[in-house]
């Protein structure tokens, strides 16, 4: 049943369009689902944001909500009737988990933006918010353990919108930035051309460093 003023939901349809399952997910306030991905076992992972302090968590790397709006990541089993894990992603500011990519083996990558200065960073290539709003990337294993979580941004407003994996396990991320000091490595375009620029960046599988990053 609907628990908050607005709940996220997950629905699975079979190849013929028949409903396999449909479920709410949320707490007593509002929450919105933004990203979804399915692993090779049929488990569905979702990301979004919530204003609820009682958002359902399980096997969480962050079990307590940070501030007014926190990002979240949750994985449902293949039947859609139980959580495998669910966690907040947030700190003392506004946090939004904009998108999610599910790897075949069950790992999940969550990307978003945050104004928080105290995200639960782990094995980060950028351990601190560069100023204002930064993007973030989180890599979570199949059981919900945090493998890395890093800020990505400069002094302006930065947001990560999408992530894809290559055959070597490098994470390619895209988004937008108003920063004049966005971290670049071997860039095609080394400087912000004015206002809001797109960016493309590649992160190694450990999340420790940038292989490539450019304004566009």
Tab-separated table of C-alpha atoms in Angstrom:
chain	number	residue	atom	x	y	z
A	1	UNK	CA	0.000	0.000	0.000
A	2	UNK	CA	1.008	3.628	-0.482
A	3	UNK	CA	2.901	4.677	2.630
A	4	UNK	CA	3.948	8.273	1.934
A	5	UNK	CA	2.527	11.259	0.109
A	6	UNK	CA	4.422	9.997	-2.959
A	7	UNK	CA	6.056	6.570	-3.213
A	8	UNK	CA	8.391	5.056	-5.766
A	9	UNK	CA	7.209	1.879	-7.442
A	10	UNK	CA	8.691	-1.024	-9.379
A	11	UNK	CA	6.691	-3.063	-11.889
A	12	UNK	CA	7.765	-6.032	-14.023
A	13	UNK	CA	5.947	-7.104	-17.178
A	14	UNK	CA	6.570	-10.313	-19.089
A	15	UNK	CA	7.258	-10.492	-22.824
A	16	UNK	CA	3.521	-10.470	-23.560
A	17	UNK	CA	2.865	-7.397	-21.434
A	18	UNK	CA	1.297	-9.236	-18.502
A	19	UNK	CA	2.101	-7.965	-15.020
A	20	UNK	CA	4.561	-10.227	-13.157
A	21	UNK	CA	4.775	-8.044	-10.061
A	22	UNK	CA	4.257	-4.465	-8.933
A	23	UNK	CA	5.253	-2.957	-5.608
A	24	UNK	CA	5.515	0.328	-3.771
A	25	UNK	CA	8.742	1.323	-2.048
A	26	UNK	CA	8.964	4.241	0.337
A	27	UNK	CA	8.486	5.732	3.776
A	28	UNK	CA	5.966	8.069	5.359
A	29	UNK	CA	7.049	11.213	3.454
A	30	UNK	CA	7.791	11.510	-0.289
A	31	UNK	CA	10.134	9.571	-2.564
A	32	UNK	CA	10.751	9.335	-6.292
A	33	UNK	CA	12.359	6.616	-8.390
A	34	UNK	CA	14.738	7.775	-11.137
A	35	UNK	CA	16.909	4.838	-12.256
A	36	UNK	CA	16.474	1.081	-12.691
A	37	UNK	CA	18.632	-1.836	-13.796
A	38	UNK	CA	18.360	-5.630	-13.807
A	39	UNK	CA	21.194	-8.104	-13.198
A	40	UNK	CA	21.623	-11.546	-14.784
A	41	UNK	CA	19.669	-13.166	-11.917
A	42	UNK	CA	16.610	-11.017	-12.581
A	43	UNK	CA	17.040	-8.856	-9.486
A	44	UNK	CA	15.939	-5.248	-10.051
A	45	UNK	CA	17.886	-2.357	-8.529
A	46	UNK	CA	16.423	1.138	-8.328
A	47	UNK	CA	17.701	4.573	-7.364
A	48	UNK	CA	16.046	7.885	-6.571
A	49	UNK	CA	15.575	10.176	-3.622
A	50	UNK	CA	13.515	10.224	-0.452
A	51	UNK	CA	12.448	12.703	2.216
A	52	UNK	CA	11.423	9.860	4.574
A	53	UNK	CA	13.388	9.059	7.722
A	54	UNK	CA	11.666	5.647	7.769
A	55	UNK	CA	12.502	4.652	4.202
A	56	UNK	CA	12.898	0.845	4.383
A	57	UNK	CA	16.573	-0.105	4.719
A	58	UNK	CA	18.183	-3.555	4.818
A	59	UNK	CA	21.870	-4.522	4.802
A	60	UNK	CA	22.518	-0.800	4.335
A	61	UNK	CA	25.920	0.893	4.109
A	62	UNK	CA	24.048	4.020	5.344
A	63	UNK	CA	21.044	3.185	7.498
A	64	UNK	CA	20.226	6.720	8.750
A	65	UNK	CA	18.957	9.571	6.574
A	66	UNK	CA	21.329	12.527	6.352
A	67	UNK	CA	19.124	15.605	5.731
A	68	UNK	CA	15.980	16.802	3.943
A	69	UNK	CA	16.354	14.799	0.716
A	70	UNK	CA	18.673	11.794	0.487
A	71	UNK	CA	19.430	9.573	-2.445
A	72	UNK	CA	18.620	5.898	-2.107
A	73	UNK	CA	19.544	2.617	-3.740
A	74	UNK	CA	17.535	-0.577	-3.301
A	75	UNK	CA	17.637	-4.042	-4.852
A	76	UNK	CA	14.615	-6.368	-5.040
A	77	UNK	CA	14.750	-10.117	-5.532
A	78	UNK	CA	13.620	-11.615	-8.845
A	79	UNK	CA	10.095	-12.247	-7.517
A	80	UNK	CA	9.762	-8.635	-6.430
A	81	UNK	CA	8.501	-9.601	-2.968
A	82	UNK	CA	11.594	-8.936	-0.834
A	83	UNK	CA	14.531	-6.556	-0.544
A	84	UNK	CA	18.082	-7.865	-0.935
A	85	UNK	CA	19.404	-4.533	0.323
A	86	UNK	CA	18.346	-0.920	0.602
A	87	UNK	CA	20.372	2.108	1.700
A	88	UNK	CA	20.318	5.883	1.937
A	89	UNK	CA	23.014	7.822	0.056
A	90	UNK	CA	23.245	11.277	1.560
A	91	UNK	CA	24.665	13.800	3.954
A	92	UNK	CA	23.963	17.244	5.349
A	93	UNK	CA	22.673	18.718	2.070
A	94	UNK	CA	20.405	17.778	-0.814
A	95	UNK	CA	21.244	14.459	-2.483
A	96	UNK	CA	19.723	12.923	-5.610
A	97	UNK	CA	20.523	9.497	-7.084
A	98	UNK	CA	19.814	10.350	-10.725
A	99	UNK	CA	20.527	7.067	-12.439
A	100	UNK	CA	21.659	3.494	-11.978
A	101	UNK	CA	23.563	0.907	-13.995
A	102	UNK	CA	23.370	-2.781	-13.084
A	103	UNK	CA	26.304	-5.029	-14.032
A	104	UNK	CA	25.590	-8.633	-14.993
A	105	UNK	CA	27.287	-10.106	-11.920
A	106	UNK	CA	25.044	-8.132	-9.578
A	107	UNK	CA	27.105	-5.008	-8.888
A	108	UNK	CA	25.321	-1.667	-9.136
A	109	UNK	CA	26.641	1.808	-9.999
A	110	UNK	CA	24.650	4.816	-8.811
A	111	UNK	CA	25.279	8.356	-10.070
A	112	UNK	CA	23.807	11.648	-8.949
A	113	UNK	CA	24.427	15.078	-7.499
A	114	UNK	CA	24.814	16.393	-3.973
A	115	UNK	CA	25.284	19.586	-2.006
A	116	UNK	CA	26.428	17.580	1.038
A	117	UNK	CA	29.928	17.950	2.447
A	118	UNK	CA	29.816	14.645	4.350
A	119	UNK	CA	28.776	11.902	1.958
A	120	UNK	CA	29.981	8.470	3.150
A	121	UNK	CA	32.970	8.488	0.773
A	122	UNK	CA	34.969	5.276	0.415
A	123	UNK	CA	38.088	4.614	-1.712
A	124	UNK	CA	37.337	7.970	-3.365
A	125	UNK	CA	39.269	9.641	-6.180
A	126	UNK	CA	37.810	12.930	-4.819
A	127	UNK	CA	37.077	12.766	-1.107
A	128	UNK	CA	35.579	16.260	-0.615
A	129	UNK	CA	32.874	18.354	-2.239
A	130	UNK	CA	34.582	20.804	-4.588
A	131	UNK	CA	32.056	23.537	-3.808
A	132	UNK	CA	28.313	24.016	-4.191
A	133	UNK	CA	26.814	20.970	-5.891
A	134	UNK	CA	29.034	18.066	-6.982
A	135	UNK	CA	28.354	14.882	-8.848
A	136	UNK	CA	28.908	11.545	-7.164
A	137	UNK	CA	29.468	7.938	-8.205
A	138	UNK	CA	28.877	4.914	-5.959
A	139	UNK	CA	29.824	1.301	-6.722
A	140	UNK	CA	27.938	-1.314	-4.687
A	141	UNK	CA	28.414	-5.082	-4.756
A	142	UNK	CA	25.669	-7.700	-5.145
A	143	UNK	CA	25.026	-7.859	-1.378
A	144	UNK	CA	24.871	-4.109	-0.822
A	145	UNK	CA	28.445	-3.491	0.349
A	146	UNK	CA	29.947	-0.160	-0.716
A	147	UNK	CA	33.041	-0.695	-2.887
A	148	UNK	CA	33.648	2.981	-3.601
A	149	UNK	CA	31.860	6.298	-3.366
A	150	UNK	CA	33.424	9.473	-4.701
A	151	UNK	CA	32.601	13.082	-5.391
A	152	UNK	CA	33.276	14.402	-8.896
A	153	UNK	CA	33.224	18.141	-9.487
A	154	UNK	CA	34.652	21.597	-8.994
A	155	UNK	CA	33.654	24.969	-7.552
A	156	UNK	CA	30.408	25.293	-9.510
A	157	UNK	CA	27.382	23.065	-10.022
A	158	UNK	CA	28.135	19.552	-11.259
A	159	UNK	CA	25.840	16.570	-11.819
A	160	UNK	CA	26.499	13.039	-13.059
A	161	UNK	CA	23.612	11.808	-15.217
A	162	UNK	CA	24.653	8.509	-16.781
A	163	UNK	CA	27.219	5.706	-16.427
A	164	UNK	CA	28.267	2.901	-18.757
A	165	UNK	CA	30.851	0.166	-18.248
A	166	UNK	CA	33.408	-0.922	-20.811
A	167	UNK	CA	34.865	-4.418	-21.213
A	168	UNK	CA	37.708	-3.632	-18.769
A	169	UNK	CA	35.332	-2.559	-15.995
A	170	UNK	CA	36.088	1.143	-16.357
A	171	UNK	CA	33.131	3.419	-15.617
A	172	UNK	CA	32.356	6.082	-18.226
A	173	UNK	CA	30.260	8.912	-16.808
A	174	UNK	CA	28.592	11.911	-18.394
A	175	UNK	CA	26.825	14.962	-17.019
A	176	UNK	CA	27.043	18.720	-16.858
A	177	UNK	CA	29.170	21.274	-15.040
A	178	UNK	CA	29.422	25.022	-14.533
A	179	UNK	CA	32.798	24.609	-12.789
A	180	UNK	CA	35.903	26.239	-14.211
A	181	UNK	CA	38.114	23.689	-12.408
A	182	UNK	CA	36.365	20.415	-13.192
A	183	UNK	CA	39.066	17.707	-12.930
A	184	UNK	CA	40.402	16.904	-16.403
A	185	UNK	CA	42.890	14.266	-17.610
A	186	UNK	CA	44.227	14.309	-21.215
A	187	UNK	CA	41.202	16.406	-22.220
A	188	UNK	CA	39.843	16.973	-25.698
A	189	UNK	CA	38.603	20.329	-24.310
A	190	UNK	CA	40.586	21.522	-21.265
A	191	UNK	CA	38.454	24.511	-20.236
A	192	UNK	CA	34.812	25.375	-19.704
A	193	UNK	CA	33.587	27.158	-22.830
A	194	UNK	CA	31.091	29.216	-20.826
A	195	UNK	CA	28.119	28.580	-18.569
A	196	UNK	CA	27.013	24.945	-18.427
A	197	UNK	CA	29.250	22.470	-20.260
A	198	UNK	CA	28.846	18.742	-20.671
A	199	UNK	CA	31.659	16.451	-19.515
A	200	UNK	CA	32.880	12.937	-20.171
A	201	UNK	CA	35.071	11.104	-17.654
A	202	UNK	CA	36.449	7.583	-17.255
A	203	UNK	CA	37.082	6.050	-13.810
A	204	UNK	CA	39.243	2.971	-13.221
A	205	UNK	CA	37.558	-0.161	-11.749
A	206	UNK	CA	38.755	0.591	-8.203
A	207	UNK	CA	37.342	4.123	-8.254
A	208	UNK	CA	40.768	5.486	-7.296
A	209	UNK	CA	41.655	7.683	-10.241
A	210	UNK	CA	40.500	9.213	-13.510
A	211	UNK	CA	41.782	7.664	-16.722
A	212	UNK	CA	40.316	10.415	-18.874
A	213	UNK	CA	38.186	13.517	-18.353
A	214	UNK	CA	37.184	16.374	-20.617
A	215	UNK	CA	34.770	19.234	-20.972
A	216	UNK	CA	32.573	19.007	-24.025
